[in-house]
Each structure stands twice: as C-alpha cells, then as structure tokens.
Coordinates of C-alpha atoms in Angstrom, one line a residue:
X233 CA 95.3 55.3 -142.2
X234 CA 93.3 53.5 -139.6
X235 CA 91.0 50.3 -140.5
X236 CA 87.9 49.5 -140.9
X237 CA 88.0 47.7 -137.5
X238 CA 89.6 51.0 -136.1
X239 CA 87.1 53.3 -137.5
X240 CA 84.2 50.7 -135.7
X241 CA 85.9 51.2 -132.6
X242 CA 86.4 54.9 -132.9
X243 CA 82.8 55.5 -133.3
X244 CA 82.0 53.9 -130.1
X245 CA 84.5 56.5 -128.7
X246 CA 82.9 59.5 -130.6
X247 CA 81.4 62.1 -128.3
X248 CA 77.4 62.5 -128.9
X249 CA 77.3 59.8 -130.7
X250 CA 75.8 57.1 -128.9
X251 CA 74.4 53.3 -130.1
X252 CA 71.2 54.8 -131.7
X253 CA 72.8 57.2 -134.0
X254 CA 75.5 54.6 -134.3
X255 CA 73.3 52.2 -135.8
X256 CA 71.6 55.2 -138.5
X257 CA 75.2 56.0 -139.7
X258 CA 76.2 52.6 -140.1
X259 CA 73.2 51.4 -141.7
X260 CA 73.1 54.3 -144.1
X261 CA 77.1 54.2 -145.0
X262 CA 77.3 50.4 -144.6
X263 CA 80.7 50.9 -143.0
X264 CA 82.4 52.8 -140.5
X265 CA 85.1 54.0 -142.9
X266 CA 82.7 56.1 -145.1
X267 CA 81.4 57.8 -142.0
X268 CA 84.4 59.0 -141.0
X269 CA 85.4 60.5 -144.4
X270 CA 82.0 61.7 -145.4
X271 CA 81.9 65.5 -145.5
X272 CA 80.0 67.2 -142.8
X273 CA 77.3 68.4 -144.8
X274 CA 76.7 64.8 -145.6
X275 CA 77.1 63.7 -142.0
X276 CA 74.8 66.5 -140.7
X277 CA 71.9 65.9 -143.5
X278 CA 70.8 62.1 -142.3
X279 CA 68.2 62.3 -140.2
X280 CA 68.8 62.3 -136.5
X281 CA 72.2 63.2 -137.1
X282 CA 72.2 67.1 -137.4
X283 CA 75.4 69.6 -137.3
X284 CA 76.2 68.8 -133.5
X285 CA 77.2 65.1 -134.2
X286 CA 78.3 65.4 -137.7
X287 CA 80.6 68.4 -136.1
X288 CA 81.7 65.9 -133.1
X289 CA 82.7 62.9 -136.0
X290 CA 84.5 65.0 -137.9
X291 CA 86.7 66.7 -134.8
X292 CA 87.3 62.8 -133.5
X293 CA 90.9 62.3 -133.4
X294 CA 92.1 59.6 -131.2
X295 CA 92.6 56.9 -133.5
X296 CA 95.8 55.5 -131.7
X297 CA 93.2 54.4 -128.9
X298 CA 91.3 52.6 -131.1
X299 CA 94.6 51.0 -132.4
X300 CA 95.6 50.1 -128.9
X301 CA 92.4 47.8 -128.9
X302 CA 93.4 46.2 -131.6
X303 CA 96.2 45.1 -130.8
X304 CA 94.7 43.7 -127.3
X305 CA 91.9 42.0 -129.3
X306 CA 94.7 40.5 -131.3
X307 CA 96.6 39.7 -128.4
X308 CA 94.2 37.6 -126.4
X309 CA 92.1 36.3 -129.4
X310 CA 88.9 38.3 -129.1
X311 CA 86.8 38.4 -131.4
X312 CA 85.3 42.1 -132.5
X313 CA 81.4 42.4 -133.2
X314 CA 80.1 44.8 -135.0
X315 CA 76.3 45.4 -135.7
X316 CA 77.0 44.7 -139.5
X317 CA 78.8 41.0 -138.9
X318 CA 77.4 37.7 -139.5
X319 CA 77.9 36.5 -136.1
X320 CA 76.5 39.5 -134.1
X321 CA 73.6 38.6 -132.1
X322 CA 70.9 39.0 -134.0
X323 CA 68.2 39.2 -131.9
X324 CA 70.3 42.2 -130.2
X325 CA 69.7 44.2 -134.0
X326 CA 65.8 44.2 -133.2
X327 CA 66.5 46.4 -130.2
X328 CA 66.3 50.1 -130.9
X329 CA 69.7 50.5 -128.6
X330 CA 72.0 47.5 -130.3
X331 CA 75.4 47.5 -128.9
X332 CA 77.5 49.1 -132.0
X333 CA 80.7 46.6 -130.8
X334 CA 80.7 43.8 -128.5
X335 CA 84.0 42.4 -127.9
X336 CA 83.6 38.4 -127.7
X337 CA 85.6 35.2 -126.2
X338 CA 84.6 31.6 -126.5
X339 CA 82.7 29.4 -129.3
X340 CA 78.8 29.2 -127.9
X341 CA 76.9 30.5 -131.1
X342 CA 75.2 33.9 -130.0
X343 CA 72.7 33.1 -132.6
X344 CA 71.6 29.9 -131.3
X345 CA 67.7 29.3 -132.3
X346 CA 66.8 28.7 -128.0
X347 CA 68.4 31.2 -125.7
X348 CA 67.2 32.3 -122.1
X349 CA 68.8 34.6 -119.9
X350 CA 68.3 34.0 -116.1
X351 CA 69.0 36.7 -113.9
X352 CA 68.2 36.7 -110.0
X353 CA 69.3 38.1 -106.7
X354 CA 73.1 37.8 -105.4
X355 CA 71.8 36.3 -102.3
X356 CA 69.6 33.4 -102.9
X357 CA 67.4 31.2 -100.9
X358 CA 68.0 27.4 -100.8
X359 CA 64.5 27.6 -102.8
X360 CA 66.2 29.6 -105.4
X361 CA 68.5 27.4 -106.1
X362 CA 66.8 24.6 -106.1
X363 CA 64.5 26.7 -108.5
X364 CA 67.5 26.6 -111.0
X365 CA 68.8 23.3 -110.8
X366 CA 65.5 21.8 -112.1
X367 CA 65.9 24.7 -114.3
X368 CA 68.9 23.3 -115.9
X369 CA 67.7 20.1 -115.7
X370 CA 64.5 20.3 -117.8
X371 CA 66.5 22.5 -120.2
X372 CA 69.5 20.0 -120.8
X373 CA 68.2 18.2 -123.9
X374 CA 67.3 20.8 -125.8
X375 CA 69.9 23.2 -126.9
X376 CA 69.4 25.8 -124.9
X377 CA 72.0 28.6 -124.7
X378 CA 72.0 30.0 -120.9
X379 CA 73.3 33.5 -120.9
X380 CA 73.4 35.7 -117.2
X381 CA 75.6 38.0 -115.6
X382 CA 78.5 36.5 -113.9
X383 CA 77.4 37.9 -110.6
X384 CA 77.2 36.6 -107.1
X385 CA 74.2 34.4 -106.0
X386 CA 71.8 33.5 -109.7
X387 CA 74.1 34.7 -112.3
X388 CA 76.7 32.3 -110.3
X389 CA 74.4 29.0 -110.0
X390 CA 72.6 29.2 -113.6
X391 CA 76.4 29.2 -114.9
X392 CA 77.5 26.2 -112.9
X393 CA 74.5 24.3 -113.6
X394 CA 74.9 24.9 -117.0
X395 CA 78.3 23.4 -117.3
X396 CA 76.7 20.5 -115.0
X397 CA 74.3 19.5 -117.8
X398 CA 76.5 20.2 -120.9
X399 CA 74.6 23.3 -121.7
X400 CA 76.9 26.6 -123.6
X401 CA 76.4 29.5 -121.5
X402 CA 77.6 33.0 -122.0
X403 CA 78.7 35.9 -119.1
X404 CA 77.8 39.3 -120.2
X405 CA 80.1 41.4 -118.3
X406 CA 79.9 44.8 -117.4
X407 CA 83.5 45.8 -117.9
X408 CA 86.7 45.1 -120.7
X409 CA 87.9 41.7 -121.0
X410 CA 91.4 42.6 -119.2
X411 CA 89.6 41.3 -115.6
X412 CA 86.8 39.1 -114.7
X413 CA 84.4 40.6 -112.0
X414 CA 84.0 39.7 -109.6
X415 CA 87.6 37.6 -109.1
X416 CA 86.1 34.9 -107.1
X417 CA 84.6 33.4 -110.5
X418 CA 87.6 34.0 -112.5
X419 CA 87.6 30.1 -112.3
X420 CA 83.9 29.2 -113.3
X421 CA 84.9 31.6 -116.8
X422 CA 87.5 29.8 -117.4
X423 CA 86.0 27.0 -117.1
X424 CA 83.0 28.3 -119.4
X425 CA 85.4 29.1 -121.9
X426 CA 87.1 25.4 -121.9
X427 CA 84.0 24.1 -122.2
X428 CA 82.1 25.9 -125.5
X429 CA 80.9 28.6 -123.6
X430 CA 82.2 32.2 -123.9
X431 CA 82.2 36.0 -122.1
X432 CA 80.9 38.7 -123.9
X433 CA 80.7 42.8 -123.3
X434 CA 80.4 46.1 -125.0
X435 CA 83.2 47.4 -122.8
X436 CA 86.9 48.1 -123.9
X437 CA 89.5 46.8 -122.4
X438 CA 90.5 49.0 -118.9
X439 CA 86.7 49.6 -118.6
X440 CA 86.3 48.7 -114.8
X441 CA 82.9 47.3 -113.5
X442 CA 81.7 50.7 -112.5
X443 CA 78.5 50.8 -111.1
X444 CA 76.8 52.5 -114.1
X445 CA 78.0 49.7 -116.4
X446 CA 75.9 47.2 -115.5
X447 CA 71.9 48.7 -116.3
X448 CA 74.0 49.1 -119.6
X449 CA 75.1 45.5 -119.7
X450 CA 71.4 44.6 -118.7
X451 CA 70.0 45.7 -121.7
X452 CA 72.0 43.0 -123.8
X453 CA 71.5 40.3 -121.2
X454 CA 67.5 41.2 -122.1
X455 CA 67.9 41.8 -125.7
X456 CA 69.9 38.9 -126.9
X457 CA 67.4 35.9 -125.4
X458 CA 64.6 34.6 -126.2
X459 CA 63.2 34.9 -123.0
X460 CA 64.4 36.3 -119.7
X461 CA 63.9 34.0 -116.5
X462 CA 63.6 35.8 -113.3
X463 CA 63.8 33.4 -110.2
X464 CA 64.6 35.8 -107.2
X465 CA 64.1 39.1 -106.3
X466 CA 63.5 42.4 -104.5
X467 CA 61.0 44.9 -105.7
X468 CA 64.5 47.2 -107.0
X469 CA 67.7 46.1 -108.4
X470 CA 69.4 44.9 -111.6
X471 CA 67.0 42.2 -112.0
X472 CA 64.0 44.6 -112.4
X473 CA 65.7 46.9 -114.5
X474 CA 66.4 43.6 -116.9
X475 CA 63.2 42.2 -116.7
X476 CA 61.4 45.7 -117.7
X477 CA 64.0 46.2 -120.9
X478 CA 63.2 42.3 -122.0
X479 CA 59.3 43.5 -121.7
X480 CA 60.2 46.7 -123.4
X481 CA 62.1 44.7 -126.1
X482 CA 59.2 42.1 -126.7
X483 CA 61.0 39.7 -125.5
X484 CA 59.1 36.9 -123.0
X485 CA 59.6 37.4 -119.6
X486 CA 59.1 34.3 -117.0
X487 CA 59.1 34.5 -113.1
X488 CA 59.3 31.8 -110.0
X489 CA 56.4 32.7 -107.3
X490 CA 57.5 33.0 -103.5
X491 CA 56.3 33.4 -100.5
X492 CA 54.6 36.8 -99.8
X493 CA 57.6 37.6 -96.2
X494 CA 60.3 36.8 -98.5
X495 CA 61.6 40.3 -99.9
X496 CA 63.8 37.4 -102.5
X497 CA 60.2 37.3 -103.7
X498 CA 58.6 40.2 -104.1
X499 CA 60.2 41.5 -107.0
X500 CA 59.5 38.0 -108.9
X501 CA 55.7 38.7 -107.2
X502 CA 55.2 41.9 -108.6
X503 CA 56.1 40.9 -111.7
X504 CA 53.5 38.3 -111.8
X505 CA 50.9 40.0 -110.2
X506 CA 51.4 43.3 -112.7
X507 CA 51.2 40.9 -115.9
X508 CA 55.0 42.0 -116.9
X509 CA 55.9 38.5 -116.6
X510 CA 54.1 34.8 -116.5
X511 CA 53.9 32.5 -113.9
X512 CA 56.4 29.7 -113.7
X513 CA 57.0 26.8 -111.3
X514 CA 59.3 24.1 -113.2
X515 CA 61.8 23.9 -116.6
X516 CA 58.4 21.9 -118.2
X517 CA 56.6 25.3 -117.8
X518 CA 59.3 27.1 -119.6
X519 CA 59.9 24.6 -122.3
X520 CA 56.0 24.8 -122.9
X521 CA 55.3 28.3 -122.6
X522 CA 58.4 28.8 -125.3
X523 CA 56.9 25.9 -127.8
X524 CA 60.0 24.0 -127.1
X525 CA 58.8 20.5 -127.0
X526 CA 59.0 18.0 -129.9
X527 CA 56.1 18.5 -131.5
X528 CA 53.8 15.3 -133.5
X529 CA 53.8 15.4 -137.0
X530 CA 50.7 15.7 -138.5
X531 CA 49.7 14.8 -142.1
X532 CA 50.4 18.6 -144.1
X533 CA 46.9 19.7 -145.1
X534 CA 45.8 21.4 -148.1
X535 CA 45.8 24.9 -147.3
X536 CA 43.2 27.3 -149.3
X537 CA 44.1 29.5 -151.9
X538 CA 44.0 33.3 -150.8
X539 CA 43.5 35.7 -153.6
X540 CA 43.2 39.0 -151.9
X541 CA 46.3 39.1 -149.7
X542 CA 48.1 42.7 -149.5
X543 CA 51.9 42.7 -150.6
X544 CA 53.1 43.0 -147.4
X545 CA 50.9 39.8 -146.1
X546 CA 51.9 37.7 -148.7
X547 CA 56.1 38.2 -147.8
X548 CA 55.1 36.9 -144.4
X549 CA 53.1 34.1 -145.9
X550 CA 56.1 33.2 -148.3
X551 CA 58.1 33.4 -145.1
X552 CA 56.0 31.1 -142.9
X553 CA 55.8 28.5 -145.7
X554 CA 58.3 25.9 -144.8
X555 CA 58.2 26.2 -140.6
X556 CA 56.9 28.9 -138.2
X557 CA 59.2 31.7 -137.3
X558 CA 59.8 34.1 -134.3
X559 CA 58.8 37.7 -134.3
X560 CA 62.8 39.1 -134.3
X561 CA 63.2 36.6 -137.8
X562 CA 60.5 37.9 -139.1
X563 CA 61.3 41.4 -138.8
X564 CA 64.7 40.6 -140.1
X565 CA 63.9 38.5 -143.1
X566 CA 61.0 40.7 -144.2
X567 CA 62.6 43.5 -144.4
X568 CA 59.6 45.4 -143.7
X569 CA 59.2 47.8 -140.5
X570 CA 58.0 46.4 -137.3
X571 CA 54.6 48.3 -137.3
X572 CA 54.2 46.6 -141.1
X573 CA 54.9 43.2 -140.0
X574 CA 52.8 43.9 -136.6
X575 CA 49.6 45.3 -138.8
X576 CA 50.1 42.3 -142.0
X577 CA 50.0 39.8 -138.7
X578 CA 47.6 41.1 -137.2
X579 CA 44.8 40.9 -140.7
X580 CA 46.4 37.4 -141.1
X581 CA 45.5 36.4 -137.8
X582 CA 42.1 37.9 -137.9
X583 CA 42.0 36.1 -141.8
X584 CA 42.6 32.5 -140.1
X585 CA 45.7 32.3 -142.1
X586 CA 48.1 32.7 -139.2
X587 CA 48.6 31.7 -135.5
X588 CA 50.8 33.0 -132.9
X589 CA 52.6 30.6 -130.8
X590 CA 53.7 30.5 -127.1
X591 CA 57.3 32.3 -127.2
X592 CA 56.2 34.7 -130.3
X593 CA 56.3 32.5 -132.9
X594 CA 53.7 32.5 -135.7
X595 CA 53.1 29.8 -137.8
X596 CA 50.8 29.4 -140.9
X597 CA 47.3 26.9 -140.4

C-alpha cells in the first residue's frame, strides 16, 4: 500500500493532471490518498476535473516510481513539499499554477516575511555587476531572502554576494536534485547549503535541465518573492518570461535603467518604459519602494468607530488591527476569494479606513 508521500508524488506523475487540477483535488480531498481511492464517479463530478482525468487517476499505476523517490529523498535528506505542508512557500499557494511538490535542500525559511528574486542576463556588463553588489549591500541588514536561478552571469553574482553579506539565498533549479546545473557552480551550492541557504525544484530526481524546464522553473522564481529584481537584459529570454509571470502574479516587479546601445539593457528598458516594472537605481530604492525601512513610531491614535462596514470589510479590518499585512497574507488569512478581498479593499480605501503601501501592503489609518 503506497503512502501518503507516495500518492503526492504519484499525482505529479498522473497523465492530464497537471498543477491546477492538482491543487482542486487536493484542496477538495485534503490528501493525496483519498484521491487516489475515490471512485471515479466521485473523481469525475468535481468541477474541472470531468471523466478524462478522473479516468487517467484511476488507470495510474506506477507507484514503484514514486517509491524510488522516496527512497532518494530519504537517502540525501531532502525534504518533500507538498502544497498542503506548513513549510511550503506560501506566497507560491496564491499563484493559480502552485507547484503540487517541490523537493527541498538547505535551512533558509521559504516563508521568510522579505524575499526578492533577482534574475538577469548570463553575460553581464561590469555595470551589472556592480548593479548587484550595492544590491546586496543595501539589502544586508535587513533579512532579506535572495532567491535566483543558479545560472551563469546574474543568477551567479546575486548568489555570491549574498553569501558575502550573510544573506540566505535559495537556487531554484530547473532539474532533480541528483546534479547541479550547470557543474561549474556545483561549489557556490555547496557552499549555499553550508551556509543556511538551500536549492529548491519541482523536478524529480533524473529530471535533466532540459530546455523546457526552465520557463517552468521561472514561474516559482516569480511566485515565491516578494518582488522580482531585474538588472540586465535583452528584449527575449528567461528574464522576460519571469518578470511578465511576477506581473501576472501581482507580485512587484523592479528594473536597473541602461544605456539605450546596450542590448543588456533593453529588456530592463522596455520594462520600464511599458510600466510592467518601476524604475530603480540603488538597494535604498528597493528597500523604499518595498516599505522596508524602520519605520518611526508614532503615538496610536484613536481610530473612529465604523458602524456600517460589510462582513467581508470588517475580517480585513480585524486582520489589519495589530500591523499592516501584504496582499498574499491577506488572501490567505481571510479566507475570502481574491476578487472579495480586492472589492472589500477597494470601499475601505475609498472609506479612509485603509491605505495601501509601497510593496502591497495595506495598513489601517
């Protein structure tokens, strides 16, 4: 009889069933287990499901797979991440394509309250790296997770710097955890790992970095930040395709200017220019734009009594009572749905009961 663990990798494996109907099955069920030994008619009744997956679950035999990665997650101490654990990245469950497993290594918290993800080109100007040094350097006391790629050029220097100033910072990889692409930074993960850092990917093991995995790792390098730091680019690449999921997921997305003949620009450019991400030029910009900075305390003052607030308005008051909050928290701890929260906002705003914050987070006046 195969595990629960087993049963949350085999639906990973289970042929038109991808992360989105993934995530309906597990939320209705609560556990992988019950999918698997629900009845068809049962399977095929939950909406978005229909007789074509339930049909596909039910044929899924292959369960000695799934017990193979078990026994390599066991083996080199991984830990296993499903949408339903504690430690899965939360902001990750806000995105409409969550990862049903990620397969972890290290001890950086993945639900640290500052993360930014800073993604590049693999062939970076002097400028970029300077760009990311003062990055790092602005960013160093204030507990800041740094999560990027593990690639050549960016991905390479936000890592290093990062261990430089003492800040955890995580690779997202685009492949199993049996190799580390590509090999010349087999060192600098190590090194993240002795450190409090970690490497992190949806991937099984013998998943090679095939070229199609990475716009799928991009999504989590997007979804799991708070905002997503773009310092060099061309008009196309991975770095595009991240920055348009973090717009597409909400998230902030920040950009370094360059010079107009630099094609390491242009991408970072058109960004700015098209208003799909803000205008940076130093770690100060970032930590204000995200409300990052110590802030003064003020004496509390009385706030007025509201009488006609709907039942939806007054959970996100109750909410916002002891210290602003972040859209993704919001949405999580409210419990209502994200056009809900978005509309009860929106008439608190309007009311003068609530401001939004740099970084989208909303705080009671």
């Amino acid at each position: 009889m195969p595990t629960e663990l087993e049963y949350r990798i085999a639906l990973t494996q289970v042929p038109q069933i991808g992360c989105v109907a993934a995530k309906t099955l597990l939320q209705h069920f609560g556990n992988a287990t019950d999918i698997f030994k629900a009845k068809k008619s049962m399977l095929s009744a939950i909406d978005g499901i229909g007789t074509v997956r339930a049909e596909s679950i039910k044929q899924y035999t292959d369960f000695e797979l799934c017990s193979s990665e078990v026994a390599f997650i066991e083996k080199h101490h991984i830990q296993p991440l499903c949408l339903l654990d504690e430690a899965y990245p939360k902001r990750l469950l806000n995105c409409y394509d969550s990862p049903t497993m990620l397969y972890y290594k290290g001890e950086a918290n993945l639900n640290q309250s500052r993360i930014v993800s800073i993604i590049g080109t693999r062939k970076n100007s002097d400028y970029g790296k300077h760009c990311v040094q003062e990055l790092m350097e602005s960013l160093a006391a204030h507990e800041v997770l740094i999560v990027s790629g593990l690639a050549f050029g960016i991905d390479t220097l936000a890592h290093r710097d990062a261990l430089k100033h003492k800040l955890p910072t995580v690779a997202v990889l685009a492949h199993g955890l049996q190799t580390i692409y590509p090999a010349e930074n087999k060192k600098l993960a190590k090194q993240m790992l002795e450190e409090g850092g970690g490497i992190l990917t949806e991937f099984m093991s013998g998943t090679g970095p095939d070229k199609h995995n990475f716009p799928t790792r991009n999504r989590i390098v997007a979804g799991m930040a708070d905002a997503t730091i773009v310092v060099e680019t061309d008009v196309k690449g991975g770095s595009m395709i991240t920055a348009e999921l973090a717009n597409n997921y909400n998230r902030d997305v920040l950009a370094y200017p360059g010079k107009i003949t630099d094609s390491r620009s242009r991408g970072c450019n058109h960004l700015i220019k098209t208003n799909k991400a803000a205008l940076i030029t130093s770690g100060q910009d970032v930590l204000e734009m995200m409300n990052w900075l110590p802030q003064e305390k003020k004496a509390p003052a009385q706030r007025s009594l509201f009488i006609e607030l709907s039942a939806d308005e007054r959970i996100l008051y109750d909410l916002l009572q002891p210290s602003p909050l972040h859209i993704d928290e919001i949405n999580l701890r409210s419990q209502l749905s994200a056009s809900a929260v978005a509309t009860a906002l929106l008439t608190l705003e309007l009311q003068g009961v609530v401001a939004s914050l740099p970084g989208k987070m909303y705080k009671l006046l």
